[in-house]
Short mmCIF file of C-alpha atoms in Angstrom, two decimals:
data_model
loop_
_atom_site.label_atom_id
_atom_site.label_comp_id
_atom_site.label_asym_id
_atom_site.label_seq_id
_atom_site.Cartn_x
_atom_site.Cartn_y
_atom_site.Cartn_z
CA UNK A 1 -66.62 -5.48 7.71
CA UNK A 2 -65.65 -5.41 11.02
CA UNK A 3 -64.41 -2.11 11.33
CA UNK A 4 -68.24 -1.22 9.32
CA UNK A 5 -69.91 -2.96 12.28
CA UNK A 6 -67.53 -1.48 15.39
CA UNK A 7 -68.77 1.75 14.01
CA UNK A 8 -72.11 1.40 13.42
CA UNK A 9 -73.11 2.16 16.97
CA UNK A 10 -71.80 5.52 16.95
CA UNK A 11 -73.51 6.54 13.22
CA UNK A 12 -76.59 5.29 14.89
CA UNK A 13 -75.75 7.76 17.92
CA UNK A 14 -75.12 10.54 15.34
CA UNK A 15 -78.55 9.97 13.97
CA UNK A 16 -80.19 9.89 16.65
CA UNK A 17 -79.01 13.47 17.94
CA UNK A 18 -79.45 14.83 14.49
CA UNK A 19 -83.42 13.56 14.82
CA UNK A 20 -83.93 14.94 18.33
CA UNK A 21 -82.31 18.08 17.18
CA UNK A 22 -84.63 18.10 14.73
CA UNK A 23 -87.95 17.70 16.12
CA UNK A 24 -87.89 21.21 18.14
CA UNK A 25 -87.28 22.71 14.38
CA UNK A 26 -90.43 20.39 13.32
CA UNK A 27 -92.18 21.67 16.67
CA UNK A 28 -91.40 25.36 15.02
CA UNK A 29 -93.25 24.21 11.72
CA UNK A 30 -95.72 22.78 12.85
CA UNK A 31 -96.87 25.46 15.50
CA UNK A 32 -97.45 27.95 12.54
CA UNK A 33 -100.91 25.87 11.16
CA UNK A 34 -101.78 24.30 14.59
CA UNK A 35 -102.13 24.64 17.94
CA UNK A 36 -100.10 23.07 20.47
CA UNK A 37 -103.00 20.65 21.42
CA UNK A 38 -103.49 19.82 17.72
CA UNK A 39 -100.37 18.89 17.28
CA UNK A 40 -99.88 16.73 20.38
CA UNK A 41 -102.94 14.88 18.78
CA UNK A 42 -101.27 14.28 15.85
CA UNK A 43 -98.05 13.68 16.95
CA UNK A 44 -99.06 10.97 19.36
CA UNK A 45 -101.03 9.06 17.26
CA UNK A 46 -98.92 8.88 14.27
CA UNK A 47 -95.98 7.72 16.95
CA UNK A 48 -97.84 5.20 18.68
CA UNK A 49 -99.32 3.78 14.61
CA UNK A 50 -95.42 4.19 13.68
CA UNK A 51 -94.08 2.07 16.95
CA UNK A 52 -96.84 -0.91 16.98
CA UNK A 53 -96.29 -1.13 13.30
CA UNK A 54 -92.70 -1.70 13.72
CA UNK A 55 -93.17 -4.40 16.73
CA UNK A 56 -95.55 -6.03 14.60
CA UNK A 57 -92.97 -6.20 11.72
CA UNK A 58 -89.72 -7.36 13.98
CA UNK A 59 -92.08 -9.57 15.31
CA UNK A 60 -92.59 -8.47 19.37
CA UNK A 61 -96.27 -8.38 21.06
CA UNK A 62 -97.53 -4.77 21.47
CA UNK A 63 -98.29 -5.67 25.53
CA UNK A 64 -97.76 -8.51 27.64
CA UNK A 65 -99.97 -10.49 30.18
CA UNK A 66 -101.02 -8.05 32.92
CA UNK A 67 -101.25 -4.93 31.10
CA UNK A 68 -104.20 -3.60 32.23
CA UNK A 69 -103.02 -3.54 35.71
CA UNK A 70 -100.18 -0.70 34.12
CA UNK A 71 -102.93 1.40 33.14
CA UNK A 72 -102.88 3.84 35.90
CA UNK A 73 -99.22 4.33 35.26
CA UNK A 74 -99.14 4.93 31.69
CA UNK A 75 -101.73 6.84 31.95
CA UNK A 76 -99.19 9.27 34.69
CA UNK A 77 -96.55 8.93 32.56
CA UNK A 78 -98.80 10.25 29.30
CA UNK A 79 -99.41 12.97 31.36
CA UNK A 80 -95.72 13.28 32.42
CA UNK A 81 -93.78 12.70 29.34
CA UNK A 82 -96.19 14.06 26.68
CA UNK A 83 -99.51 16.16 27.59
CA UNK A 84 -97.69 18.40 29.60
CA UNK A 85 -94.15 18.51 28.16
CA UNK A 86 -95.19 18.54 24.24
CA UNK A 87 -97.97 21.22 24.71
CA UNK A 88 -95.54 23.65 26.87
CA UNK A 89 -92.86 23.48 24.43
CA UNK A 90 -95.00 23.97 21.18
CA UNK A 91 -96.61 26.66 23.08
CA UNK A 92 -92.65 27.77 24.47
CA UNK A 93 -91.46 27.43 20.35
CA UNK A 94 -94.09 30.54 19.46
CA UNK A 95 -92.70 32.73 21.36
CA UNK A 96 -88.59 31.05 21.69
CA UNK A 97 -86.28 30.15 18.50
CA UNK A 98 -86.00 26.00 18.54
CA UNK A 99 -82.67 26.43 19.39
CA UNK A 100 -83.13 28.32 22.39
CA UNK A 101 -86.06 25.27 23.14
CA UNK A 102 -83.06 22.65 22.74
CA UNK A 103 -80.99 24.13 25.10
CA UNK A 104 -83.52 24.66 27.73
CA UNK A 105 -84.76 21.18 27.24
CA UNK A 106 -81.60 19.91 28.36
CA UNK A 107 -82.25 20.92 31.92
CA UNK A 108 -83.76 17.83 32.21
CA UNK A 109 -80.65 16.02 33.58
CA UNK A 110 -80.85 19.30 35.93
CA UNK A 111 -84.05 19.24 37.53
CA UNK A 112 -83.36 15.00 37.89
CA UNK A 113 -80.82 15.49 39.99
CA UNK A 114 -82.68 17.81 41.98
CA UNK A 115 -85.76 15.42 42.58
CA UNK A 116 -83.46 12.35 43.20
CA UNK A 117 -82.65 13.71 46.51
CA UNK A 118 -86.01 12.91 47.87
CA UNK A 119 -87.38 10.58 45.74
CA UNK A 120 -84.40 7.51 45.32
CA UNK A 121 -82.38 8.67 48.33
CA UNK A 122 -79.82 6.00 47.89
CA UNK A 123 -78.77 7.31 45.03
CA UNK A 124 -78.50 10.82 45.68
CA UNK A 125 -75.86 13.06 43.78
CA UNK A 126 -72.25 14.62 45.07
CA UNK A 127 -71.78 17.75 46.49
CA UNK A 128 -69.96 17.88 42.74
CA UNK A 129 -73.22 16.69 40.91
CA UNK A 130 -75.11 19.47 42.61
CA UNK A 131 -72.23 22.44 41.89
CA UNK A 132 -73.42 20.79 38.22
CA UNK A 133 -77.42 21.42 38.93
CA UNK A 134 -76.17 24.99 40.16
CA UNK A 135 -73.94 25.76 37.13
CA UNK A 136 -76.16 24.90 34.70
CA UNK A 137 -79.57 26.77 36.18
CA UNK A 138 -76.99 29.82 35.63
CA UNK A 139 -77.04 29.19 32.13
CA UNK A 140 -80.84 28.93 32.16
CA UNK A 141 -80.08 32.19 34.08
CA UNK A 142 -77.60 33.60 30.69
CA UNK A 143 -80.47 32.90 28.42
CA UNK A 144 -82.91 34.51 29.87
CA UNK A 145 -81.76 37.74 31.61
CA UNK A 146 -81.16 39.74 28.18
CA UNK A 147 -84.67 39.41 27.01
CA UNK A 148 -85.94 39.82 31.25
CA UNK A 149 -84.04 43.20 31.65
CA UNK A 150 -84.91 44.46 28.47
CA UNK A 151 -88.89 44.02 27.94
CA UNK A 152 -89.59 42.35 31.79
CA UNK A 153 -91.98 39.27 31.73
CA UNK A 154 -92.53 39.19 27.89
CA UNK A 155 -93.35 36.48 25.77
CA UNK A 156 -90.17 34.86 24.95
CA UNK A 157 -89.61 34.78 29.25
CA UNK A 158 -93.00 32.70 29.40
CA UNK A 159 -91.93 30.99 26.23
CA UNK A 160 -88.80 30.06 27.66
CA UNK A 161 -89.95 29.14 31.13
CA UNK A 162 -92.83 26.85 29.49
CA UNK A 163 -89.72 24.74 28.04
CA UNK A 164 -88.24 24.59 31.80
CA UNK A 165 -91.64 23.23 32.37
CA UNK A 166 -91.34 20.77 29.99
CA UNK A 167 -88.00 19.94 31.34
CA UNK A 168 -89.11 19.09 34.88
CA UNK A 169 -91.87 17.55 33.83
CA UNK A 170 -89.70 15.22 31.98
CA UNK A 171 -87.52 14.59 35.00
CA UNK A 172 -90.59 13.43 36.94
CA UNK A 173 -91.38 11.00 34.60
CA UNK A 174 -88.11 9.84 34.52
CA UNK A 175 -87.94 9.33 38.46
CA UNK A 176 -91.38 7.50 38.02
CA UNK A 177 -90.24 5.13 35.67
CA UNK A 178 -87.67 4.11 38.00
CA UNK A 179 -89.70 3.24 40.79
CA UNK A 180 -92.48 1.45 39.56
CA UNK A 181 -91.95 0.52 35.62
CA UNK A 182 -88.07 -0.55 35.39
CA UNK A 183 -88.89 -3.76 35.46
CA UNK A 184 -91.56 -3.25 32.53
CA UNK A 185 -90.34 -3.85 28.93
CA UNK A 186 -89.48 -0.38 27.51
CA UNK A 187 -91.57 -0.87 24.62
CA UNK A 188 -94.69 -1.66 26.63
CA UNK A 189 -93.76 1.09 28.52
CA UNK A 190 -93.07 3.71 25.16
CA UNK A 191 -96.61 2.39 23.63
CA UNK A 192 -98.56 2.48 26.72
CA UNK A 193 -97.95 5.91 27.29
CA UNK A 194 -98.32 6.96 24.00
CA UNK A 195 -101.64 4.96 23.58
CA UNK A 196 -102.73 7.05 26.76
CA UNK A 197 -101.63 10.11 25.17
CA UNK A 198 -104.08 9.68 22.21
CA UNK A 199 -106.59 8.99 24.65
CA UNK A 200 -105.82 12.07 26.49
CA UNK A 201 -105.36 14.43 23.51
CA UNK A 202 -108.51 13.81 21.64
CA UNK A 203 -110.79 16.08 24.52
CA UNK A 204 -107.71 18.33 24.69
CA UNK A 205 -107.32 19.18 20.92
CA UNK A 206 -111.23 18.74 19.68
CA UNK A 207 -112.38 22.84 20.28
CA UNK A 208 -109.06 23.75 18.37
CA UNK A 209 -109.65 21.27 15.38
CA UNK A 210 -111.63 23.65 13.23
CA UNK A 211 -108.63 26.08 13.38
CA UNK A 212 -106.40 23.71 11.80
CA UNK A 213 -104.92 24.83 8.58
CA UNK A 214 -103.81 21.93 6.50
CA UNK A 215 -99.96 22.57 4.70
CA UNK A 216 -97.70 19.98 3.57
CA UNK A 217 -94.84 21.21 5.26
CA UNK A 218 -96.69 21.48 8.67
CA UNK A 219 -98.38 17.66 8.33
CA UNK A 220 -94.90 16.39 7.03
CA UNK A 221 -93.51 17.90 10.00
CA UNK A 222 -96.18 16.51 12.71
CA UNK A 223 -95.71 13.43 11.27
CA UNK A 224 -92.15 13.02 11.64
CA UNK A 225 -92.22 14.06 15.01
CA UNK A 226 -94.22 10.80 15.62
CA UNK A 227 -93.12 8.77 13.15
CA UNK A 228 -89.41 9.41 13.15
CA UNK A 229 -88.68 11.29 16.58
CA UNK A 230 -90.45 8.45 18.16
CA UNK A 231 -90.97 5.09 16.56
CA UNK A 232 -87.53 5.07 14.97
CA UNK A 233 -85.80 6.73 17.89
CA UNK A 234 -86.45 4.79 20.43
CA UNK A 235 -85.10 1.82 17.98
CA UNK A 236 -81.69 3.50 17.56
CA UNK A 237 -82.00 4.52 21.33
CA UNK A 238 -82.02 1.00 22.01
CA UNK A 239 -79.25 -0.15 19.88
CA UNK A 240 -77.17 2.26 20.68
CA UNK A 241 -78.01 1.25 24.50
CA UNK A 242 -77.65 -2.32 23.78
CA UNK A 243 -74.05 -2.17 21.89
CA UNK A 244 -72.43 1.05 23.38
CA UNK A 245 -73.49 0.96 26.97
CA UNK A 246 -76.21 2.95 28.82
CA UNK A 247 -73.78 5.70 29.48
CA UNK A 248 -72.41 6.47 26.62
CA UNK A 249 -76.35 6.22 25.10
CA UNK A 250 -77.61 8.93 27.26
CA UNK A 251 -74.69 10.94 26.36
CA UNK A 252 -77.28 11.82 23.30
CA UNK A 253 -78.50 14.71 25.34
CA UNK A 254 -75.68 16.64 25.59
CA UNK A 255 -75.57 16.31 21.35
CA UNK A 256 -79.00 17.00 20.86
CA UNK A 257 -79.03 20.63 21.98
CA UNK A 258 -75.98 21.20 19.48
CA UNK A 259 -77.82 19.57 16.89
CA UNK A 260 -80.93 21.64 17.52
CA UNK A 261 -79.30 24.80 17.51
CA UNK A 262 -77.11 23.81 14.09
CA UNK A 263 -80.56 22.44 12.33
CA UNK A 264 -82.27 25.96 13.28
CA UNK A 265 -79.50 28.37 11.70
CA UNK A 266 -79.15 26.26 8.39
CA UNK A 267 -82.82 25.39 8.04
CA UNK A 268 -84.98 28.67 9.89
CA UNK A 269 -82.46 31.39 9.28
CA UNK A 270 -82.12 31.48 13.58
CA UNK A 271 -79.89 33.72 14.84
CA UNK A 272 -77.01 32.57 16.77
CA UNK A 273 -76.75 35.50 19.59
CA UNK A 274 -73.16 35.62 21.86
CA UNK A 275 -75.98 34.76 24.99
CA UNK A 276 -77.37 31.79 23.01
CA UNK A 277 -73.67 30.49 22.49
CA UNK A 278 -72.75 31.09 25.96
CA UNK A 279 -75.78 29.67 28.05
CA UNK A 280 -75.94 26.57 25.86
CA UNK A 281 -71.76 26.20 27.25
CA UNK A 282 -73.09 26.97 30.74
CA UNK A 283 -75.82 24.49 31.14
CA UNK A 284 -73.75 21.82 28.69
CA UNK A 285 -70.88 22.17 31.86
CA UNK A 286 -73.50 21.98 34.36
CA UNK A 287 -74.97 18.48 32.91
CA UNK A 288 -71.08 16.89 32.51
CA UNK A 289 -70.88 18.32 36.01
CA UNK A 290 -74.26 16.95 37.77
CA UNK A 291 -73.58 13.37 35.86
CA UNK A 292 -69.98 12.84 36.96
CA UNK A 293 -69.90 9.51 39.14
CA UNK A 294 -74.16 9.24 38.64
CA UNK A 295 -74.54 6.46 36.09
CA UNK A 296 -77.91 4.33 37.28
CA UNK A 297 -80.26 6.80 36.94
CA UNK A 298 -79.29 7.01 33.27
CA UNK A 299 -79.15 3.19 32.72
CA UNK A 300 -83.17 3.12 33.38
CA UNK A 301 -84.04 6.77 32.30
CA UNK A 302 -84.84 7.28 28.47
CA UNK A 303 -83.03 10.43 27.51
CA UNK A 304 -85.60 12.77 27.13
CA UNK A 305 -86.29 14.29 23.70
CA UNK A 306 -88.62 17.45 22.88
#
């Protein structure tokens, strides 16, 4: 039993990598009946109905006293960690395999340890952390160049550079959370945000509604993304945080990417090119790189999930 429990943790970190990998091939689904803004709509709301349901079973309040002077805030990081990030890579995974989305998404450590510099000084990285940052915009570099040189600024650049979008748009939030939320309980601060997002998302998907086309494999796979990339994540997030360290939880971003790629060849029929194999190296090296001897910026930053 004991040996059951020691290794519990590190199933629930396995899971959790496999369902992060998976939502960029549920973003590929879902893209094919919806728009991006549709399915940010849906998405949210099924993810904030999935996570307040869940509090309400384990017995936690949704928000506590003073809430409503955190509206401004979840309303940034809505804007932060979901309008802007979930629309550019749905809009990225039309033109980009979800592989290819995975790996891109993983800059995200990157472009955080570019913003530190200015915005939580005392915590800036090495001169080793940023040969990291350096190494792995190369592999961004490696992923991109053989579509670049062969049909210039085509759709799967934009596609790809959408994602990179998404990825710095992620680190922002994650800088902002720092500063002025750490002290906020991360499930005020998940369901806040998400709660904004809805709010948000209704104006933004309404004059693509009527264009919806209504499959079951396309709602199942919406619905997960809220339901199960969300709610349920950020529960194994948390107990993986809670028993295995910070660290070692964040760690789940250099798996997801592997996960992403692995779920897209067995499941979508992706290719996987010689480029694909060697970028996703590239930028992997680059992350170990920029993280080396930079821990508290991961023990307040959520990992940061498509």
């Amino acid at each position: 039993m004991s040996e059951s429990r020691s290794a519990s943790p590190y199933f629930a970190l396995i899971g959790l990598a496999l369902i992060w990998g998976g939502s960029f091939l549920a973003i590929k689904v879902a893209v094919q009946d919806m728009s991006p803004q549709v399915l940010l709509l849906f998405r949210s709301a099924s993810g904030f109905l999935t996570l307040a349901i869940i509090l309400k079973v384990i017995g936690r309040p949704l928000f506590s006293e003073g809430w409503r002077t955190r509206l401004g805030s979840f309303a940034f990081m809505a804007v932060t960690n979901a309008v802007i990030p979930w629309i550019a890579i749905a809009w990225g995974e039309e033109r980009i395999s979800s592989g290819l989305a995975s790996i891109l998404n993983a800059t995200t450590t990157l472009w955080t340890a570019v913003l530190i510099y200015w915005v939580v000084p005392a915590e800036r990285p090495s001169a080793l952390n940023y040969l990291g940052v350096v190494l792995g915009f190369t592999g961004v570099v490696v992923l991109v160049y053989p579509d670049l040189s062969a049909h210039g600024i085509s759709g799967n650049v934009l596609g790809a550079m959408a994602v990179v979008l998404a990825s710095l748009s992620y680190a922002v939030n994650a800088l902002y959370q720092r500063r002025r939320m750490r002290h906020v309980s991360v499930t005020e601060v998940s369901l806040g945000q998400l709660a904004a997002t809805v709010v948000f998302a209704i104006p933004i998907a309404a004059p693509t509604l009527p264009q919806l086309h209504v499959r079951l494999e396309s709602m199942v796979a919406v619905i997960g993304l809220g339901a199960v990339a969300t709610g349920v994540a950020y529960l194994l997030y948390y107990y993986v945080m809670n028993t295995l360290g910070a660290v070692r939880a964040a760690g789940v971003t250099l798996l997801v990417p592997v996960t992403a790629v692995f779920w897209g060849v067995v499941l979508l029929n992706e290719t996987l090119t010689i480029p694909t194999v060697a970028g996703m190296a590239v930028i992997l090296s680059g992350i170990v790189l920029s993280n080396l001897r930079r821990t508290r910026v991961q023990t307040t930053a959520e990992p940061r999930a498509a």
